[in-house]
Amino acid sequence: QVQLVESGGGLVQAGDSLRLSCAASGRTLSTYAMGWFRQTPGKERDFVAGISPGGGTTYYGDSVKGRFTISRDNAKNTVYLQMNSLKPEDTAVYYCAADRSAYGSGSTRPTGYYYWGQGTQVTVSS
């Protein structure tokens, strides 16, 4: 079983930066694709960023390309999401997720992930 715990959310102003962390326990995540998603009330969970097990491949949702960076430190069993130039429309609950199986290819769809954290709120004021 994998437990994921997000942290780093908060209230910031437009143009500010935040770094979210996702710490894993219960299993070493170095062989699992990981992703970040976000969700606002009444809407579906949207893909933000994904990273391959080794960290060599990253991919992003169109709305965050060039502003957000996903990375991982497998020695710390942690995945990060660096968010720069934040906009009010980035306001959401952010979730990290892990693939079901080792050495998976990851996905831009929530159904491509099996383990989820509880989420961390990010609020960007204008």
XYZ file of N, CA, C and O in Angstrom:
504
model
N 0.846 -1.191 0.000
C 0.000 0.000 0.000
C 0.881 1.241 0.000
O 1.920 1.280 0.655
N 0.447 2.244 -0.726
C 1.188 3.502 -0.833
C 0.359 4.609 -0.209
O -0.843 4.733 -0.479
N 0.979 5.405 0.614
C 0.343 6.600 1.152
C 1.061 7.819 0.594
O 2.290 7.888 0.626
N 0.285 8.765 0.105
C 0.821 9.999 -0.457
C 0.298 11.174 0.359
O -0.902 11.255 0.624
N 1.195 12.086 0.719
C 0.805 13.253 1.499
C 1.345 14.499 0.830
O 2.568 14.669 0.712
N 0.432 15.366 0.390
C 0.821 16.622 -0.232
C 0.997 17.701 0.833
O 0.338 17.679 1.876
N 1.852 18.651 0.529
C 2.043 19.814 1.387
C 2.530 20.972 0.545
O 2.935 20.785 -0.613
N 2.504 22.161 1.132
C 3.038 23.324 0.450
C 2.005 24.274 -0.114
O 2.368 25.333 -0.635
N 0.737 23.904 -0.037
C -0.294 24.798 -0.539
C -0.462 26.018 0.343
O 0.112 26.104 1.435
N -1.246 26.968 -0.138
C -1.485 28.164 0.639
C -2.141 29.248 -0.175
O -2.586 29.015 -1.305
N -2.195 30.427 0.423
C -2.778 31.604 -0.222
C -1.652 32.521 -0.688
O -0.808 32.921 0.134
N -1.634 32.818 -1.973
C -0.612 33.694 -2.533
C -1.273 34.695 -3.470
O -2.454 34.567 -3.813
N -0.501 35.669 -3.906
C -0.993 36.656 -4.865
C -0.586 36.257 -6.280
O 0.375 35.497 -6.475
N -1.311 36.774 -7.226
C -0.980 36.523 -8.625
C 0.463 36.939 -8.897
O 0.916 37.986 -8.440
N 1.165 36.080 -9.626
C 2.561 36.328 -9.931
C 3.538 35.669 -8.969
O 4.732 35.562 -9.272
N 3.050 35.227 -7.829
C 3.897 34.571 -6.840
C 4.215 33.132 -7.250
O 3.678 32.616 -8.237
N 5.041 32.493 -6.438
C 5.420 31.100 -6.655
C 5.113 30.258 -5.423
O 5.072 30.770 -4.293
N 4.899 28.981 -5.660
C 4.733 27.998 -4.595
C 5.397 26.705 -5.036
O 5.447 26.416 -6.248
N 5.860 25.927 -4.081
C 6.348 24.592 -4.387
C 5.560 23.581 -3.565
O 5.576 23.630 -2.323
N 4.894 22.711 -4.252
C 4.171 21.627 -3.602
C 5.070 20.410 -3.494
O 5.883 20.145 -4.375
N 4.886 19.678 -2.408
C 5.613 18.426 -2.206
C 4.626 17.291 -2.032
O 3.528 17.478 -1.507
N 5.039 16.124 -2.455
C 4.237 14.916 -2.288
C 5.175 13.851 -1.738
O 6.029 13.331 -2.465
N 5.015 13.557 -0.465
C 5.854 12.564 0.190
C 5.145 11.220 0.224
O 3.959 11.140 0.569
N 5.868 10.191 -0.125
C 5.289 8.857 -0.188
C 5.821 7.972 0.932
O 6.972 8.101 1.340
N 4.988 7.084 1.379
C 5.408 6.081 2.349
C 4.730 4.769 2.005
O 3.752 4.739 1.262
N 5.286 3.699 2.510
C 4.709 2.390 2.276
C 5.325 1.652 1.118
O 5.199 0.432 1.012
N 5.962 2.388 0.236
C 6.600 1.753 -0.910
C 7.561 2.748 -1.531
O 7.304 3.947 -1.534
N 8.641 2.239 -2.074
C 9.582 3.106 -2.775
C 8.993 3.477 -4.123
O 8.605 2.609 -4.910
N 8.948 4.771 -4.383
C 8.296 5.239 -5.596
C 9.230 5.425 -6.783
O 8.796 5.896 -7.829
N 10.464 5.072 -6.624
C 11.431 5.352 -7.681
C 11.092 4.659 -8.989
O 11.570 5.073 -10.040
N 10.275 3.621 -8.944
C 9.931 2.896 -10.165
C 8.515 3.188 -10.645
O 8.012 2.528 -11.545
N 7.868 4.199 -10.055
C 6.488 4.512 -10.402
C 6.374 5.864 -11.090
O 6.974 6.846 -10.645
N 5.597 5.919 -12.164
C 5.241 7.199 -12.752
C 4.347 7.960 -11.773
O 3.526 7.357 -11.070
N 4.516 9.266 -11.730
C 3.770 10.105 -10.798
C 3.114 11.250 -11.552
O 3.576 11.657 -12.631
N 2.060 11.775 -10.967
C 1.380 12.894 -11.604
C 0.808 13.864 -10.590
O 0.627 13.526 -9.415
N 0.553 15.057 -11.059
C -0.166 16.076 -10.295
C -1.445 16.426 -11.060
O -1.415 16.606 -12.275
N -2.527 16.535 -10.310
C -3.815 16.937 -10.858
C -4.368 18.059 -9.980
O -3.911 18.263 -8.858
N -5.372 18.745 -10.489
C -6.040 19.753 -9.681
C -7.534 19.722 -9.953
O -7.978 19.299 -11.024
N -8.272 20.204 -8.966
C -9.717 20.144 -9.067
C -10.349 21.319 -8.335
O -9.920 21.687 -7.245
N -11.368 21.894 -8.977
C -12.177 22.936 -8.359
C -13.583 22.392 -8.167
O -13.989 21.440 -8.844
N -14.340 22.982 -7.255
C -15.678 22.453 -6.942
C -16.565 22.329 -8.164
O -16.669 23.268 -8.969
N -17.179 21.172 -8.318
C -18.108 20.951 -9.406
C -17.478 20.618 -10.738
O -18.188 20.439 -11.734
N -16.151 20.530 -10.772
C -15.467 20.238 -12.034
C -14.665 18.953 -11.917
O -14.377 18.464 -10.825
N -14.303 18.429 -13.073
C -13.499 17.223 -13.095
C -12.059 17.518 -12.668
O -11.602 18.662 -12.716
N -11.381 16.443 -12.291
C -9.985 16.561 -11.919
C -9.143 16.709 -13.185
O -9.194 15.857 -14.083
N -8.368 17.793 -13.267
C -7.586 18.103 -14.468
C -6.121 17.745 -14.285
O -5.540 17.970 -13.217
N -5.544 17.270 -15.375
C -4.128 16.936 -15.379
C -3.283 18.198 -15.333
O -3.529 19.154 -16.062
N -2.249 18.181 -14.500
C -1.320 19.308 -14.408
C 0.050 18.923 -14.949
O 0.594 19.603 -15.822
N 0.621 17.840 -14.408
C 1.971 17.445 -14.814
C 2.200 15.974 -14.489
O 1.595 15.432 -13.570
N 3.102 15.354 -15.248
C 3.466 13.970 -15.013
C 4.961 13.776 -15.165
O 5.634 14.564 -15.846
N 5.473 12.727 -14.533
C 6.909 12.457 -14.581
C 7.135 10.956 -14.591
O 6.447 10.194 -13.903
N 8.101 10.535 -15.385
C 8.428 9.122 -15.488
C 9.143 8.642 -14.231
O 9.621 9.457 -13.441
N 9.253 7.329 -14.056
C 9.893 6.818 -12.835
C 11.291 7.355 -12.587
O 11.639 7.707 -11.454
N 12.088 7.440 -13.618
C 13.448 7.941 -13.443
C 13.558 9.439 -13.482
O 14.624 10.002 -13.193
N 12.474 10.105 -13.848
C 12.485 11.561 -13.913
C 12.941 12.118 -15.244
O 12.973 13.337 -15.432
N 13.277 11.247 -16.192
C 13.805 11.736 -17.451
C 12.768 12.294 -18.406
O 13.100 13.030 -19.335
N 11.519 11.946 -18.180
C 10.438 12.429 -19.035
C 9.410 13.162 -18.189
O 8.949 12.640 -17.173
N 9.088 14.370 -18.616
C 8.049 15.154 -17.950
C 7.073 15.678 -18.994
O 7.453 15.869 -20.156
N 5.850 15.880 -18.600
C 4.848 16.395 -19.529
C 3.832 17.196 -18.717
O 3.647 16.942 -17.517
N 3.192 18.157 -19.407
C 2.383 19.140 -18.714
C 1.058 19.403 -19.416
O 0.939 19.259 -20.633
N 0.099 19.851 -18.623
C -1.128 20.342 -19.209
C -0.878 21.673 -19.897
O 0.030 22.427 -19.503
N -1.642 21.975 -20.912
C -1.404 23.174 -21.713
C -1.456 24.450 -20.886
O -0.696 25.393 -21.134
N -2.306 24.491 -19.889
C -2.496 25.728 -19.141
C -1.334 26.047 -18.198
O -1.245 27.176 -17.699
N -0.450 25.091 -17.970
C 0.656 25.328 -17.030
C 2.025 25.241 -17.688
O 3.047 25.486 -17.029
N 2.071 24.896 -18.956
C 3.361 24.781 -19.644
C 4.131 26.085 -19.561
O 3.584 27.168 -19.780
N 5.417 25.965 -19.228
C 6.266 27.134 -19.127
C 6.212 27.828 -17.774
O 7.045 28.698 -17.492
N 5.245 27.438 -16.936
C 5.135 28.057 -15.609
C 5.370 27.056 -14.483
O 5.906 27.409 -13.436
N 4.972 25.814 -14.685
C 5.101 24.787 -13.649
C 6.185 23.788 -14.045
O 6.396 23.512 -15.226
N 6.846 23.243 -13.033
C 7.869 22.228 -13.254
C 7.686 21.086 -12.270
O 7.648 21.317 -11.050
N 7.580 19.885 -12.796
C 7.498 18.703 -11.942
C 8.887 18.076 -11.829
O 9.649 18.058 -12.801
N 9.217 17.598 -10.652
C 10.499 16.939 -10.439
C 10.328 15.897 -9.337
O 9.289 15.857 -8.670
N 11.344 15.094 -9.178
C 11.268 14.080 -8.137
C 12.646 13.842 -7.539
O 13.663 13.959 -8.237
N 12.659 13.486 -6.276
C 13.866 13.094 -5.579
C 13.594 11.686 -5.062
O 12.973 11.509 -4.004
N 14.034 10.710 -5.801
C 13.723 9.327 -5.435
C 14.406 8.904 -4.135
O 13.902 8.036 -3.428
N 15.512 9.541 -3.819
C 16.175 9.224 -2.549
C 15.312 9.643 -1.368
O 15.380 9.035 -0.291
N 14.495 10.683 -1.573
C 13.608 11.162 -0.516
C 12.176 10.664 -0.701
O 11.302 11.021 0.090
N 11.970 9.887 -1.757
C 10.624 9.369 -2.021
C 9.604 10.495 -2.124
O 8.474 10.402 -1.614
N 9.993 11.566 -2.809
C 9.171 12.776 -2.865
C 9.117 13.308 -4.292
O 10.118 13.274 -5.014
N 7.949 13.798 -4.646
C 7.737 14.460 -5.925
C 7.356 15.915 -5.647
O 6.656 16.194 -4.665
N 7.800 16.810 -6.507
C 7.567 18.235 -6.311
C 6.832 18.828 -7.499
O 6.912 18.331 -8.617
N 6.167 19.935 -7.226
C 5.576 20.739 -8.292
C 5.921 22.189 -8.001
O 5.374 22.786 -7.065
N 6.854 22.718 -8.774
C 7.218 24.128 -8.657
C 6.264 24.932 -9.524
O 6.180 24.700 -10.735
N 5.573 25.862 -8.916
C 4.579 26.665 -9.622
C 5.003 28.123 -9.600
O 5.093 28.735 -8.529
N 5.282 28.666 -10.765
C 5.696 30.062 -10.897
C 4.634 30.856 -11.643
O 3.793 30.291 -12.334
N 4.709 32.165 -11.511
C 3.784 33.053 -12.219
C 2.342 32.616 -12.032
O 1.563 32.499 -12.997
N 1.983 32.389 -10.793
C 0.653 31.873 -10.510
C -0.436 32.864 -10.898
O -0.265 34.084 -10.791
N -1.544 32.304 -11.350
C -2.697 33.086 -11.772
C -3.917 32.708 -10.930
O -3.979 31.600 -10.398
N -4.889 33.595 -10.844
C -6.100 33.241 -10.083
C -6.755 31.948 -10.577
O -7.311 31.184 -9.772
N -6.657 31.677 -11.868
C -7.271 30.466 -12.405
C -6.521 29.194 -12.021
O -6.985 28.087 -12.304
N -5.375 29.342 -11.369
C -4.666 28.167 -10.839
C -5.234 27.727 -9.489
O -4.828 26.700 -8.948
N -6.146 28.524 -8.943
C -6.752 28.173 -7.666
C -7.481 26.846 -7.769
O -8.326 26.644 -8.643
N -7.130 25.918 -6.875
C -7.708 24.578 -6.901
C -7.140 23.771 -5.741
O -6.193 24.208 -5.072
N -7.693 22.600 -5.546
C -7.061 21.601 -4.693
C -6.149 20.770 -5.586
O -6.578 20.273 -6.629
N -4.901 20.648 -5.178
C -3.913 19.930 -5.961
C -3.662 18.557 -5.336
O -3.448 18.452 -4.118
N -3.678 17.547 -6.190
C -3.498 16.162 -5.758
C -2.295 15.552 -6.462
O -2.094 15.763 -7.649
N -1.524 14.774 -5.734
C -0.515 13.954 -6.395
C -1.031 12.522 -6.493
O -1.893 12.106 -5.711
N -0.493 11.809 -7.451
C -0.968 10.466 -7.714
C 0.178 9.586 -8.195
O 1.121 10.071 -8.820
N 0.053 8.300 -7.903
C 1.062 7.326 -8.324
C 0.418 6.245 -9.184
O -0.737 5.857 -8.955
N 1.177 5.789 -10.140
C 0.717 4.728 -11.036
C 0.429 3.463 -10.231
O 0.945 3.279 -9.128
N -0.360 2.585 -10.804
C -0.704 1.342 -10.122
C 0.485 0.388 -10.061
O 0.737 -0.264 -9.052
N 1.241 0.349 -11.148
C 2.321 -0.637 -11.248
C 3.652 0.042 -11.509
O 3.706 1.149 -12.046
N 4.694 -0.660 -11.167
C 6.039 -0.148 -11.417
C 6.309 -0.082 -12.918
O 5.778 -0.869 -13.697
N 7.110 0.896 -13.282
C 7.559 1.084 -14.661
C 6.412 1.319 -15.637
O 6.526 1.010 -16.821
N 5.304 1.855 -15.127
C 4.227 2.250 -16.005
C 4.589 3.507 -16.771
O 5.555 4.204 -16.438
N 3.789 3.809 -17.767
C 4.083 4.956 -18.626
C 3.452 6.240 -18.127
O 3.697 7.307 -18.695
N 2.643 6.149 -17.056
C 1.957 7.336 -16.586
C 0.815 7.696 -17.515
O 0.550 7.021 -18.508
N 0.144 8.785 -17.206
C -1.029 9.157 -17.987
C -1.405 10.601 -17.710
O -1.015 11.175 -16.696
N -2.175 11.183 -18.630
C -2.746 12.498 -18.388
C -4.168 12.377 -17.853
O -4.838 13.379 -17.648
N -4.629 11.157 -17.654
C -5.991 10.922 -17.176
C -5.972 10.402 -15.752
O -5.121 9.588 -15.393
N -6.921 10.853 -14.929
C -6.967 10.376 -13.541
C -7.081 8.861 -13.444
O -6.539 8.257 -12.505
N -7.755 8.245 -14.398
C -7.924 6.798 -14.357
C -6.607 6.059 -14.573
O -6.536 4.849 -14.360
N -5.580 6.780 -14.993
C -4.287 6.149 -15.176
C -3.481 5.995 -13.910
O -2.384 5.447 -13.933
N -4.034 6.478 -12.794
C -3.338 6.438 -11.515
C -4.183 5.698 -10.490
O -5.406 5.671 -10.570
N -3.491 5.123 -9.522
C -4.187 4.284 -8.548
C -4.121 4.847 -7.146
O -5.077 4.783 -6.402
N -2.995 5.410 -6.790
C -2.813 5.932 -5.439
C -2.922 7.458 -5.479
O -2.324 8.102 -6.338
N -3.641 8.006 -4.502
C -3.884 9.450 -4.460
C -3.646 9.997 -3.060
O -3.909 9.315 -2.064
N -3.160 11.232 -3.017
C -3.059 11.930 -1.762
C -4.376 12.592 -1.410
O -5.352 12.517 -2.168
N -4.386 13.289 -0.286
C -5.615 13.914 0.202
C -5.823 15.307 -0.393
O -6.903 15.873 -0.265
N -4.801 15.841 -1.014
C -4.904 17.144 -1.657
C -4.429 18.279 -0.781
O -4.455 18.210 0.447
N -4.000 19.346 -1.426
C -3.589 20.567 -0.731
C -4.172 21.749 -1.488
O -4.128 21.800 -2.722
N -4.730 22.694 -0.749
C -5.412 23.838 -1.365
C -4.399 24.898 -1.786
O -3.539 25.296 -0.987
N -4.558 25.353 -3.012
C -3.798 26.495 -3.512
C -4.799 27.570 -3.903
O -5.701 27.324 -4.705
N -4.630 28.745 -3.337
C -5.512 29.873 -3.643
C -4.665 31.041 -4.100
O -3.736 31.448 -3.400
N -4.982 31.546 -5.284
C -4.240 32.663 -5.860
C -5.178 33.852 -5.965
O -6.182 33.801 -6.683
N -4.846 34.911 -5.263
C -5.679 36.105 -5.302
C -5.186 37.063 -6.372
O -3.991 37.112 -6.685
N -6.107 37.833 -6.908
C -5.745 38.774 -7.990
C -5.312 40.117 -7.426
O -5.451 40.391 -6.254
